Amino acid sequence: MNITENERAWIQFIRLLSDSTDPGPTLARIQGLRQILAPSGRFDVQSGKTHDAR
């Protein structure tokens, strides 16, 4: 399996956020990351969809 440079960068980002630990992807953690990465309110955590900001 090949990993792109962007994927490597995301892995590094997650390692920084988790203080180099290896936490499992729980629902709460995934929702928290979604909220952090979409602070504009365009991302609906419930549906997992992005809303058009018009």
CSV table of C-alpha atoms in Angstrom, one decimal:
chain,number,residue,atom,x,y,z
A,1,MET,CA,0.0,0.0,0.0
A,2,ASN,CA,1.4,3.4,-1.0
A,3,ILE,CA,0.9,6.4,1.3
A,4,THR,CA,0.9,9.9,-0.3
A,5,GLU,CA,2.7,12.9,1.1
A,6,ASN,CA,-0.7,14.3,2.2
A,7,GLU,CA,-1.6,11.2,4.0
A,8,ARG,CA,1.8,11.3,5.8
A,9,ALA,CA,1.1,14.9,6.8
A,10,TRP,CA,-2.3,13.9,8.2
A,11,ILE,CA,-0.7,11.1,10.2
A,12,GLN,CA,1.8,13.5,11.6
A,13,PHE,CA,-1.0,16.0,12.5
A,14,ILE,CA,-2.9,13.3,14.4
A,15,ARG,CA,0.2,12.2,16.2
A,16,LEU,CA,0.8,15.8,17.3
A,17,LEU,CA,-2.8,16.1,18.5
A,18,SER,CA,-2.6,12.8,20.4
A,19,ASP,CA,0.8,13.5,22.0
A,20,SER,CA,2.3,10.6,20.0
A,21,THR,CA,0.0,8.1,21.5
A,22,ASP,CA,-2.2,5.6,19.5
A,23,PRO,CA,-5.8,6.2,20.6
A,24,GLY,CA,-8.5,4.2,18.9
A,25,PRO,CA,-11.0,6.1,16.6
A,26,THR,CA,-14.0,6.4,18.9
A,27,LEU,CA,-17.2,8.2,17.8
A,28,ALA,CA,-16.4,11.1,20.3
A,29,ARG,CA,-12.9,11.5,18.9
A,30,ILE,CA,-14.0,11.5,15.3
A,31,GLN,CA,-16.7,14.0,16.1
A,32,GLY,CA,-14.2,16.2,17.9
A,33,LEU,CA,-11.8,16.2,15.0
A,34,ARG,CA,-14.7,17.0,12.6
A,35,GLN,CA,-15.7,20.0,14.8
A,36,ILE,CA,-12.1,21.2,15.0
A,37,LEU,CA,-11.5,20.9,11.3
A,38,ALA,CA,-14.8,22.6,10.3
A,39,PRO,CA,-15.3,25.5,12.8
A,40,SER,CA,-17.3,27.5,10.3
A,41,GLY,CA,-20.4,25.4,11.1
A,42,ARG,CA,-20.5,24.1,7.5
A,43,PHE,CA,-19.9,20.5,8.7
A,44,ASP,CA,-22.9,18.7,10.2
A,45,VAL,CA,-21.5,16.2,12.7
A,46,GLN,CA,-24.8,14.2,12.8
A,47,SER,CA,-25.1,13.6,9.0
A,48,GLY,CA,-21.4,13.8,8.2
A,49,LYS,CA,-22.1,16.1,5.4
A,50,THR,CA,-20.8,19.5,4.5
A,51,HIS,CA,-23.3,22.3,3.9
A,52,ASP,CA,-22.8,24.9,1.2
A,53,ALA,CA,-22.0,28.3,2.9
A,54,ARG,CA,-24.3,30.6,0.8
